[in-house]
Structures are given as C-alpha cells and as structure tokens.
Amino acid sequence: MPSLTPEQRRALEGVVLAEPVIGRVAAAFADAGHDLHLVGGPVRDALMGRAVHDLDFTTGARPAEIETILRSLTRSTWDIGRAFGTIGASFAAQGGELVVEVTTHRADSYDPSSRKPTVEFGDTLSGDLARRDFTVNAMALSVVTGAFTDPHGGLGDLAAGVLRTPSAPEVSFSDDPLRMMRAARFTAQLGFMAAPDVVEAMTAMAERIDIISAERVRDELSRLLLTDAPRPGLDLLVRTGLAARVVPELAALEAEVDEHGRHKDIYAHTLTVLEQSIDLERARGHAPDLVGRLAAVFHDVGKPPTKRFEGGGKVSFHHHDVVGAKMTAKRLTALRFSTDDVKAVARLVELHLRFHGYADADWTDAAVRRYVRDAGDQLERLHILTRADCTTRNARKANRLRTAYEQLEWRIDELAAAEELDALRPDLDGTQIMAILGIKPGREVGEAYRFLLERRIDAGPLGEERAREELLAWWAER
C-alpha cells in the first residue's frame, strides 16, 4: 500500500499549519482526552494539490462535548446538525475568518422505506472511515499526533484516478443511495473513472435513488452541473440508468437514436451545447451559472415528444421549444428548484429558437426590441445559450450563424444605448395614464399601459406629447 511522499506530507501539514488556531483546537481536544482528525475532502484536495476551502474534522467526542470544547475557544459556535453529530465554529485567524466543522465518528444507513438516513455514532476512526463514500475520501490526518490513516487504499486510488468504495459498493450505496449520484459528480469534479464494480452496482441499484428526497437529489445534481466539466458525470448518470430516475428527460434524449442519420444525435448535441455554454460563460466573465447550465441541458427535451417524420425522409420537431419549456418547468418543480429558477430556465428553453428568425431574415428595430423585452433579465443567458446551440460541423453555416448573432448583439447594444432598452417602459406611467384619461385604477389602466408599451416597441421612444396624442386616439377608438 502506498505511503505518503515527503511532498504529500508537507502538503497535508501545510493545511494544518497554515492557521495556528488549528493547533489550539487540537490541543483542546487532546486535553479533553480525544483525538481530532482532518478527514475527507480537505485531505483529498491537499494531496491532489488543490485549494482547500473547508476544514472537516472527526472525533470520538459526542456532539455535546464537541460543543463544550469549541465554546472554550470561541463564542461563535452553531448546531449544524446535532442529530448527525456535527457542530460548527468560526475563529479569527491569520487568513481571516476560519470556519471548521467537527463531527462525531458515525455510521449512516437507510431503511428501505425511509428517505432519511439512520445515524449511529461510533467510537473508532476506522469505523468512521469505513462508512465514507469513496476511498479517496476515507483518509485522515490526526492534528493531535500527525498520524496519517488510510485503511482502504485511498492514496493508491488517488494516484490511479479511480473511484472505489471502502466497502462493497452494494453495501455503500444501500447505506446511502445518494452516493451513486456523488460518484457521477466526482467523476466530473476530479476527472476520475468509476471502478467497474461501482458502475455495475450503480446500474443494478439505480431504483434505490427513489428513496432519496427531491431536495437532496437537486443539490447533488446542482453540484455536478457546477463543476468545470460536468459532461462525464452526466454521461455516467445516463449509462447507469440513474438519469432515467432523476432526470428522465435527459435519458430520453440518449434513447432517441436515429439509425438512418436523418437528424443529429440530440443527446450528444445537448452535452456539446452544455460544454460550449460553459466556455462562453467563462469567456464573457461570468461565474459558474446553474440556471444557464440547466437551460443547456433541457433546451431540447421537447424534441422526442414532438418528433415527426416528414416527406422525403426528413424529421421535424415543431414547437419543441414550447413543449420543452413546459416539460422543463414540471421536472425542475418536482426537483424542488426555486420558483425563480424554474421560471428562468423554462423561459430560456422557450426562447432558445427565437434567434433563428433573425438569421433567416432581417429584423426590424421593433423585432429586436421584442426579443429584448421577451428575454427580460435573462437576455445575457439567452445570448450564451443561443450561441452555444450552434454545433454544426458545416463551417460555412456555423460562421453565418455566428456572424448573425454578433450583429444582433451589436444592434441590441446600439438600441440600448440610444433608447435605454434595458428599461423598456412606455413613455407614460400609470399615474399619467389615469390623469389623461380621467379614469381610476383598474383593468383599463393596464390595457392602456400595454398599448403604449407596444407602441414603444414598434416605434421606439415617442416622447410624452406624442404618447399622449396616441393614447387619446386609442381611447377614442375604444
């Protein structure tokens, strides 16, 4: 079994020594008769040369005693999950605020009929590491004695880039089925390959994910999508049948095989759009964006149910944008995404084809204004999604689409500068409308407001005087 190299030892100790307050915490636990181990992700990331952001510790002390020890060092402690044995604390440190989480050695397991794990506290580090999700997360460093513990060969798996479970994968995934989705996330996040027995167990046990709450599934899916390269993880979910349980719309794209080559591979196209949207996200200076990435994944989910065979061997997907938006909203709602996120993603799916009308014919300024109005606060995300949606290998077509969208963005910027397009409103507000028409608040005010907004879109800024004249003419015709 591999042992720590001097470089790895220095990397681990560097995490501990970087903040002297960790030594104070270690000493307090030692004085109380307990060891304290840095464990899991921080150990793995330090050994991989990655930045360590979270400090997770495990100990034999029970939650009440953990809290007592931490409170002897800082007033800032909180109950993260006492039932799960975790107490958090923050300290003033050299690098700013230092947050640590300390958890009692434990073992989780799921009742076949329950959505929540049963937590049992343990007394040994070896028992705690055995119930960890993967061997690369089952290594620990004592911050009291400096001892490094790796009972399941995590160092070797780290070097090989392999995801294995400390116990048999069937046992590990039965204890917590969400670990199957975590395998997909680590495949993407770490660039590792899941071991064959892990993939086999995920495939055989995919239906066990059904007992996990929608909120936990949502959070794990979100973490996967927010990695730098989520494609391998999504592909693993699809290949093992997990996607069919949690995101069946994505699995349906993979099942949509066209053996005659009459249309492109929708599934491969979708993953390519996701990759290209991430590249654009970075190029345009944005942080990882969950809404935009969800839109890329869902943008074509309306194609399978709208697929029609036309004359001449052609295939059509009429209205797949509208159908897909409804499917997207339904799935994201079931996964307990926020109402705002559901609306934003569904809106992007609904609008993702709108640009193609511009590429095929010149739009008037009014059409450009409508595009901006319909996109609303999702305009930048729509720019990214629409650009990413071009995956054609036809260089001439790709260049034409790229040039057309650059022209559209330029026109939007020009109109925005001239007309305050990002704050598209009528030239008269509701109070002015009521004063001019001599009416009280009600439905007619809304109708008048919408009339003036349409005129603003069609003709650009009217000015208050012309807007007043057109409003009175409209009112007289009513």
Coordinates of C-alpha atoms in Angstrom, one line a residue:
M1 CA 0.0 0.0 0.0
P2 CA 1.5 3.4 -1.0
S3 CA 2.7 5.7 1.8
L4 CA 2.9 9.4 1.9
T5 CA 5.7 11.0 0.0
P6 CA 7.6 13.9 1.6
E7 CA 5.8 16.3 -0.7
Q8 CA 2.4 14.9 0.2
R9 CA 3.3 15.1 3.9
R10 CA 4.2 18.7 3.5
A11 CA 1.0 19.4 1.6
L12 CA -1.1 17.9 4.4
E13 CA 0.8 19.6 7.2
G14 CA 0.6 22.9 5.3
V15 CA -3.1 22.9 5.6
V16 CA -2.9 22.4 9.3
L17 CA 0.0 24.7 10.0
A18 CA -1.4 27.5 7.8
E19 CA -3.6 28.6 10.6
P20 CA -2.2 28.4 14.1
V21 CA -5.7 28.3 15.6
I22 CA -6.0 24.7 14.4
G23 CA -3.2 23.8 16.8
R24 CA -5.3 25.4 19.6
V25 CA -8.3 23.4 18.6
A26 CA -6.3 20.2 18.5
A27 CA -4.8 20.9 21.9
A28 CA -8.2 21.5 23.4
F29 CA -9.5 18.1 22.2
A30 CA -6.3 16.4 23.3
D31 CA -6.7 17.9 26.8
A32 CA -10.2 16.5 26.9
G33 CA -8.9 13.1 26.0
H34 CA -9.9 13.0 22.4
D35 CA -8.0 12.7 19.1
L36 CA -9.1 15.0 16.2
H37 CA -8.7 14.1 12.6
L38 CA -8.8 16.2 9.4
V39 CA -10.8 14.0 7.1
G40 CA -12.5 13.6 3.7
G41 CA -12.4 16.3 1.0
P42 CA -9.7 18.5 2.7
V43 CA -7.3 15.6 2.9
R44 CA -8.0 14.5 -0.7
D45 CA -7.7 18.0 -2.1
A46 CA -4.5 18.8 -0.3
L47 CA -2.9 15.6 -1.6
M48 CA -4.0 16.5 -5.1
G49 CA -2.5 20.0 -4.9
R50 CA -5.9 21.6 -5.0
A51 CA -7.0 24.5 -2.9
V52 CA -8.6 23.5 0.4
H53 CA -11.6 25.7 1.4
D54 CA -13.5 23.7 4.0
L55 CA -12.0 22.1 7.1
D56 CA -13.9 19.0 8.2
F57 CA -12.8 17.1 11.3
T58 CA -13.9 13.9 13.0
T59 CA -13.5 12.8 16.6
G60 CA -14.7 10.3 19.2
A61 CA -16.3 13.0 21.3
R62 CA -20.1 13.3 21.3
P63 CA -21.8 16.4 20.0
A64 CA -22.4 18.0 23.4
E65 CA -18.8 17.6 24.3
I66 CA -17.6 18.9 20.9
E67 CA -19.7 22.0 21.5
T68 CA -18.3 22.4 25.0
I69 CA -14.7 22.2 23.8
L70 CA -15.2 24.6 20.9
R71 CA -17.0 27.1 23.1
S72 CA -14.0 27.2 25.4
L73 CA -12.1 28.6 22.4
T74 CA -14.7 30.8 20.6
R75 CA -18.1 32.2 21.3
S76 CA -19.1 31.6 17.7
T77 CA -20.4 28.0 17.5
W78 CA -23.6 26.7 16.0
D79 CA -25.5 23.5 15.6
I80 CA -25.1 22.4 12.0
G81 CA -26.8 19.1 12.5
R82 CA -26.7 17.8 16.1
A83 CA -28.7 14.7 15.1
F84 CA -25.9 13.9 12.6
G85 CA -23.2 14.7 15.1
T86 CA -21.9 18.0 13.6
I87 CA -21.0 21.2 15.4
G88 CA -19.6 24.2 13.6
A89 CA -17.4 27.1 14.9
S90 CA -15.6 30.1 13.5
F91 CA -12.4 31.6 14.6
A92 CA -10.5 34.8 14.0
A93 CA -7.4 33.6 12.1
Q94 CA -4.5 34.9 10.0
G95 CA -6.2 34.4 6.7
G96 CA -9.5 35.9 8.0
E97 CA -12.4 34.0 9.5
L98 CA -11.7 30.3 9.8
V99 CA -14.7 28.0 9.8
V100 CA -14.5 24.4 11.0
E101 CA -16.9 21.6 11.3
V102 CA -16.4 18.8 13.8
T103 CA -18.4 15.6 13.6
T104 CA -18.6 12.6 15.9
H105 CA -17.4 9.3 14.4
R106 CA -20.6 7.8 12.9
A107 CA -22.2 5.3 10.5
D108 CA -25.2 6.1 8.4
S109 CA -27.7 3.7 6.9
Y110 CA -31.1 3.9 5.2
D111 CA -34.2 1.9 6.0
P112 CA -35.5 0.6 2.7
S113 CA -38.8 2.5 3.2
S114 CA -37.3 5.8 4.6
R115 CA -36.0 8.9 2.8
K116 CA -33.8 9.8 5.8
P117 CA -30.6 8.1 7.0
T118 CA -30.4 6.5 10.4
V119 CA -27.4 7.9 12.3
E120 CA -25.4 5.9 14.7
F121 CA -22.4 7.4 16.5
G122 CA -19.2 5.3 16.5
D123 CA -16.2 5.1 18.8
T124 CA -13.4 4.5 16.3
L125 CA -11.8 6.3 13.4
S126 CA -11.5 3.0 11.4
G127 CA -15.3 2.5 11.7
D128 CA -15.9 6.1 10.6
L129 CA -13.7 5.8 7.6
A130 CA -15.3 2.5 6.6
R131 CA -18.7 4.3 6.1
R132 CA -17.3 7.0 3.9
D133 CA -18.5 7.2 0.3
F134 CA -15.2 6.6 -1.6
T135 CA -11.7 5.5 -0.7
V136 CA -10.2 8.9 -1.8
N137 CA -12.4 10.5 0.9
A138 CA -11.6 7.9 3.5
M139 CA -8.2 9.2 4.5
A140 CA -7.5 11.1 7.7
L141 CA -4.7 13.1 9.4
S142 CA -4.6 13.5 13.1
V143 CA -4.0 17.1 14.0
V144 CA -3.0 15.9 17.5
T145 CA -0.4 13.3 16.7
G146 CA 0.3 13.9 13.0
A147 CA -0.6 10.2 12.2
F148 CA -1.9 9.6 8.7
T149 CA -4.6 6.9 8.3
D150 CA -5.5 5.2 5.0
P151 CA -7.1 1.8 5.7
H152 CA -8.7 1.4 2.3
G153 CA -6.0 2.4 -0.2
G154 CA -7.2 5.9 -0.9
L155 CA -3.7 7.1 -1.8
G156 CA -3.3 4.4 -4.5
D157 CA -6.8 5.2 -5.9
L158 CA -5.9 8.9 -5.9
A159 CA -2.8 8.2 -7.9
A160 CA -4.7 6.0 -10.3
G161 CA -7.7 8.3 -10.7
V162 CA -10.2 5.7 -9.7
L163 CA -13.4 5.9 -7.6
R164 CA -13.8 2.9 -5.4
T165 CA -15.9 2.4 -2.2
P166 CA -14.3 1.4 1.1
S167 CA -16.8 -1.4 1.5
A168 CA -18.6 -3.4 -1.3
P169 CA -20.3 -0.8 -3.5
E170 CA -23.7 -2.6 -3.0
V171 CA -23.3 -2.1 0.8
S172 CA -22.1 1.5 0.4
F173 CA -24.9 2.5 -2.0
S174 CA -27.5 0.7 0.1
D175 CA -26.4 2.7 3.2
D176 CA -26.8 6.0 1.2
P177 CA -28.1 5.7 -2.4
L178 CA -27.2 9.4 -3.0
R179 CA -23.6 8.2 -3.2
M180 CA -24.4 6.9 -6.6
M181 CA -25.0 10.4 -7.8
R182 CA -22.0 11.6 -5.9
A183 CA -19.9 9.1 -7.9
A184 CA -21.1 11.0 -11.1
R185 CA -20.2 14.3 -9.5
F186 CA -16.7 13.2 -8.5
T187 CA -16.2 11.7 -12.0
A188 CA -16.7 15.3 -13.3
Q189 CA -15.1 17.2 -10.5
L190 CA -11.9 15.2 -10.1
G191 CA -11.6 13.7 -13.6
F192 CA -11.6 10.2 -12.2
M193 CA -13.1 7.0 -13.6
A194 CA -15.6 5.0 -11.6
A195 CA -14.3 1.4 -10.9
P196 CA -16.2 -1.3 -12.9
D197 CA -17.8 -2.7 -9.8
V198 CA -19.0 0.8 -8.8
V199 CA -20.6 1.2 -12.3
E200 CA -22.1 -2.2 -12.1
A201 CA -23.6 -1.5 -8.6
M202 CA -25.0 1.9 -9.8
T203 CA -26.7 0.2 -12.7
A204 CA -28.2 -2.6 -10.6
M205 CA -29.3 -0.3 -7.8
A206 CA -30.4 2.7 -9.7
E207 CA -34.0 2.4 -8.5
R208 CA -32.7 2.9 -4.9
I209 CA -32.3 6.6 -5.6
D210 CA -36.1 6.8 -5.5
I211 CA -36.0 6.8 -1.7
I212 CA -33.8 10.0 -1.6
S213 CA -35.6 13.3 -1.1
A214 CA -36.0 15.5 -4.1
E215 CA -34.1 18.3 -2.3
R216 CA -31.0 16.1 -1.8
V217 CA -31.1 14.9 -5.4
R218 CA -31.5 18.5 -6.6
D219 CA -28.5 19.6 -4.5
E220 CA -26.3 16.8 -5.9
L221 CA -27.4 17.4 -9.4
S222 CA -26.6 21.1 -9.0
R223 CA -23.1 20.4 -7.6
L224 CA -22.5 18.2 -10.6
L225 CA -23.6 20.8 -13.1
L226 CA -21.5 23.5 -11.4
T227 CA -18.2 21.5 -11.9
D228 CA -15.8 22.7 -14.5
A229 CA -16.6 19.7 -16.8
P230 CA -19.9 18.1 -16.0
R231 CA -20.3 16.0 -19.2
P232 CA -18.6 12.8 -17.9
G233 CA -20.7 12.8 -14.8
L234 CA -24.0 13.3 -16.7
D235 CA -23.0 10.6 -19.1
L236 CA -22.4 8.2 -16.2
L237 CA -25.8 9.0 -14.8
V238 CA -27.4 8.2 -18.2
R239 CA -25.3 5.0 -18.8
T240 CA -26.2 3.5 -15.3
G241 CA -29.9 4.3 -15.6
L242 CA -29.8 6.9 -12.7
A243 CA -30.7 9.7 -15.1
A244 CA -33.9 7.8 -16.0
R245 CA -34.9 8.1 -12.4
V246 CA -33.9 11.7 -11.6
V247 CA -33.8 13.5 -15.0
P248 CA -35.7 11.2 -17.3
E249 CA -35.9 13.9 -20.0
L250 CA -32.1 13.7 -20.4
A251 CA -32.2 9.9 -20.6
A252 CA -34.9 10.2 -23.2
L253 CA -32.6 12.2 -25.5
E254 CA -30.0 9.4 -25.3
A255 CA -32.7 6.8 -26.2
E256 CA -33.6 8.9 -29.2
V257 CA -31.4 7.1 -31.7
D258 CA -31.6 7.8 -35.4
E259 CA -30.1 4.8 -37.1
H260 CA -30.7 6.3 -40.5
G261 CA -28.8 9.5 -39.8
R262 CA -31.7 11.8 -40.7
H263 CA -31.0 14.2 -37.9
K264 CA -28.2 14.8 -35.5
D265 CA -27.7 12.9 -32.2
I266 CA -29.8 15.1 -29.8
Y267 CA -28.1 13.7 -26.7
A268 CA -24.5 14.3 -27.9
H269 CA -25.7 17.7 -29.2
T270 CA -27.1 18.6 -25.7
L271 CA -23.8 17.7 -23.9
T272 CA -21.9 19.7 -26.5
V273 CA -24.2 22.7 -26.0
L274 CA -23.6 22.4 -22.3
E275 CA -19.8 22.4 -22.8
Q276 CA -19.9 25.3 -25.2
S277 CA -22.2 27.3 -22.9
I278 CA -19.6 26.8 -20.1
D279 CA -16.8 28.0 -22.4
L280 CA -18.9 31.1 -23.3
E281 CA -19.8 31.7 -19.6
R282 CA -16.0 31.9 -18.8
A283 CA -15.1 33.9 -21.9
R284 CA -17.8 36.5 -21.0
G285 CA -16.5 36.8 -17.5
H286 CA -19.3 35.0 -15.6
A287 CA -19.1 32.7 -12.5
P288 CA -20.5 29.2 -12.9
D289 CA -24.2 29.7 -13.6
L290 CA -26.6 27.0 -12.6
V291 CA -29.6 28.5 -14.4
G292 CA -27.7 28.8 -17.7
R293 CA -26.3 25.3 -17.4
L294 CA -29.8 23.8 -16.6
A295 CA -31.1 25.6 -19.7
A296 CA -28.4 24.0 -21.8
V297 CA -29.3 20.5 -20.5
F298 CA -33.0 21.0 -21.0
H299 CA -33.2 23.1 -24.2
D300 CA -34.0 20.2 -26.5
V301 CA -36.0 17.9 -24.2
G302 CA -39.2 18.7 -26.2
K303 CA -37.8 17.0 -29.3
P304 CA -38.6 13.4 -28.5
P305 CA -42.4 14.0 -28.0
T306 CA -42.6 16.3 -31.0
K307 CA -40.7 14.2 -33.4
R308 CA -42.5 13.7 -36.7
F309 CA -41.4 12.0 -40.0
E310 CA -42.0 14.3 -42.9
G311 CA -41.9 13.6 -46.7
G312 CA -38.5 13.0 -48.3
G313 CA -37.1 11.3 -45.2
K314 CA -36.9 14.5 -43.2
V315 CA -37.6 14.7 -39.5
S316 CA -39.3 17.7 -37.8
F317 CA -39.6 18.8 -34.2
H318 CA -42.3 21.5 -34.5
H319 CA -42.9 23.5 -31.3
H320 CA -40.3 21.6 -29.3
D321 CA -39.3 24.9 -27.7
V322 CA -42.8 25.4 -26.2
V323 CA -43.3 21.8 -25.3
G324 CA -39.8 21.6 -23.8
A325 CA -40.4 24.7 -21.7
K326 CA -43.4 23.0 -20.1
M327 CA -41.5 19.8 -19.5
T328 CA -38.6 21.7 -18.0
A329 CA -40.9 23.6 -15.6
K330 CA -42.5 20.3 -14.5
R331 CA -39.2 18.5 -13.9
L332 CA -37.5 21.3 -12.1
T333 CA -40.5 21.9 -9.9
A334 CA -40.5 18.2 -9.0
L335 CA -36.9 18.5 -8.0
R336 CA -37.8 21.5 -5.7
F337 CA -35.8 24.1 -7.5
S338 CA -36.8 27.7 -6.6
T339 CA -39.8 29.3 -8.4
D340 CA -37.4 31.9 -9.8
D341 CA -35.0 29.4 -11.2
V342 CA -37.8 27.3 -12.7
K343 CA -39.3 30.3 -14.4
A344 CA -35.9 31.5 -15.7
V345 CA -34.8 28.1 -17.1
A346 CA -38.2 27.4 -18.7
R347 CA -38.2 30.8 -20.3
L348 CA -34.7 30.2 -21.8
V349 CA -35.9 26.9 -23.2
E350 CA -38.9 28.6 -24.7
L351 CA -36.9 31.3 -26.3
H352 CA -33.8 29.4 -27.5
L353 CA -35.1 29.1 -31.1
R354 CA -36.2 32.7 -31.4
F355 CA -32.9 33.9 -32.9
H356 CA -33.2 31.7 -36.0
G357 CA -35.8 34.0 -37.4
Y358 CA -33.2 36.7 -37.3
A359 CA -30.6 34.6 -39.0
D360 CA -33.0 33.9 -41.9
A361 CA -34.3 37.4 -42.4
D362 CA -33.5 41.0 -41.4
W363 CA -35.4 42.0 -38.3
T364 CA -36.8 45.5 -37.8
D365 CA -35.8 47.5 -34.8
A366 CA -39.3 46.6 -33.4
A367 CA -38.5 42.9 -33.7
V368 CA -35.2 43.5 -31.8
R369 CA -37.0 45.3 -29.1
R370 CA -39.5 42.5 -28.7
Y371 CA -36.6 40.0 -28.5
V372 CA -35.1 42.1 -25.6
R373 CA -38.5 42.5 -23.9
D374 CA -39.3 38.8 -24.1
A375 CA -35.9 37.8 -22.7
G376 CA -36.2 40.3 -19.9
D377 CA -33.5 39.8 -17.2
Q378 CA -32.5 36.5 -19.0
L379 CA -31.0 38.3 -22.0
E380 CA -27.4 37.6 -21.3
R381 CA -28.1 33.9 -20.5
L382 CA -30.1 33.7 -23.8
H383 CA -27.1 35.2 -25.7
I384 CA -24.9 32.4 -24.2
L385 CA -27.5 29.6 -24.8
T386 CA -28.2 30.7 -28.4
R387 CA -24.6 30.9 -29.3
A388 CA -23.8 27.6 -27.7
D389 CA -26.6 25.9 -29.5
C390 CA -24.7 26.1 -32.8
T391 CA -22.9 22.7 -33.0
T392 CA -23.0 22.2 -36.8
R393 CA -19.8 20.9 -38.4
N394 CA -20.7 22.9 -41.5
A395 CA -18.1 25.7 -41.2
R396 CA -19.9 28.0 -43.6
K397 CA -23.2 27.6 -41.7
A398 CA -21.5 28.0 -38.3
N399 CA -19.8 31.2 -39.5
R400 CA -23.1 32.6 -40.8
L401 CA -24.9 31.9 -37.6
R402 CA -22.0 33.3 -35.5
T403 CA -21.9 36.5 -37.6
A404 CA -25.7 36.9 -37.5
Y405 CA -25.8 36.7 -33.7
E406 CA -22.8 39.1 -33.3
Q407 CA -24.8 41.5 -35.5
L408 CA -27.9 41.0 -33.3
E409 CA -26.0 41.7 -30.1
W410 CA -24.5 44.8 -31.7
R411 CA -27.9 46.0 -32.7
I412 CA -29.2 45.4 -29.2
D413 CA -26.3 47.3 -27.7
E414 CA -26.9 50.2 -30.1
L415 CA -30.6 50.4 -29.4
A416 CA -29.9 50.1 -25.7
A417 CA -27.5 53.0 -25.7
A418 CA -29.9 55.1 -27.7
E419 CA -33.2 54.1 -26.1
E420 CA -32.5 52.7 -22.6
L421 CA -33.6 49.4 -24.0
D422 CA -32.8 47.5 -20.8
A423 CA -35.5 49.5 -19.0
L424 CA -38.2 49.2 -21.7
R425 CA -41.2 51.0 -20.5
P426 CA -44.0 53.2 -22.1
D427 CA -43.4 56.9 -22.3
L428 CA -46.3 57.5 -19.8
D429 CA -46.7 55.7 -16.5
G430 CA -49.9 54.5 -14.8
T431 CA -50.5 57.8 -12.9
Q432 CA -50.1 59.9 -16.1
I433 CA -52.5 57.5 -18.0
M434 CA -55.2 57.8 -15.3
A435 CA -54.8 61.6 -15.3
I436 CA -55.0 61.9 -19.1
L437 CA -58.0 59.6 -19.5
G438 CA -59.7 60.6 -16.3
I439 CA -60.0 57.0 -15.0
K440 CA -59.4 55.2 -11.7
P441 CA -57.1 52.2 -11.1
G442 CA -58.4 49.1 -12.8
R443 CA -58.2 46.9 -15.9
E444 CA -58.4 49.8 -18.3
V445 CA -55.2 51.3 -17.0
G446 CA -53.4 48.0 -17.7
E447 CA -54.8 47.9 -21.2
A448 CA -53.7 51.4 -21.9
Y449 CA -50.2 50.7 -20.4
R450 CA -49.8 47.6 -22.7
F451 CA -50.9 49.7 -25.7
L452 CA -48.3 52.3 -25.1
L453 CA -45.6 49.6 -24.5
E454 CA -46.4 48.0 -27.8
R455 CA -46.1 51.5 -29.5
R456 CA -42.8 52.0 -27.7
I457 CA -41.6 48.7 -29.1
D458 CA -42.8 49.4 -32.6
A459 CA -41.7 53.0 -32.9
G460 CA -39.1 53.5 -30.3
P461 CA -39.3 56.4 -27.8
L462 CA -42.3 58.5 -28.6
G463 CA -41.9 61.4 -26.1
E464 CA -44.6 62.3 -23.7
E465 CA -46.6 64.6 -26.1
R466 CA -46.8 62.1 -28.9
A467 CA -47.6 59.3 -26.5
R468 CA -50.4 61.4 -25.0
E469 CA -51.9 62.0 -28.5
E470 CA -51.7 58.4 -29.5
L471 CA -53.2 57.3 -26.1
L472 CA -56.2 59.7 -26.6
A473 CA -56.7 58.4 -30.1
W474 CA -56.7 54.8 -28.9
W475 CA -59.1 55.7 -26.1
A476 CA -61.5 57.4 -28.6
E477 CA -61.5 54.4 -30.9
R478 CA -62.3 52.1 -28.0

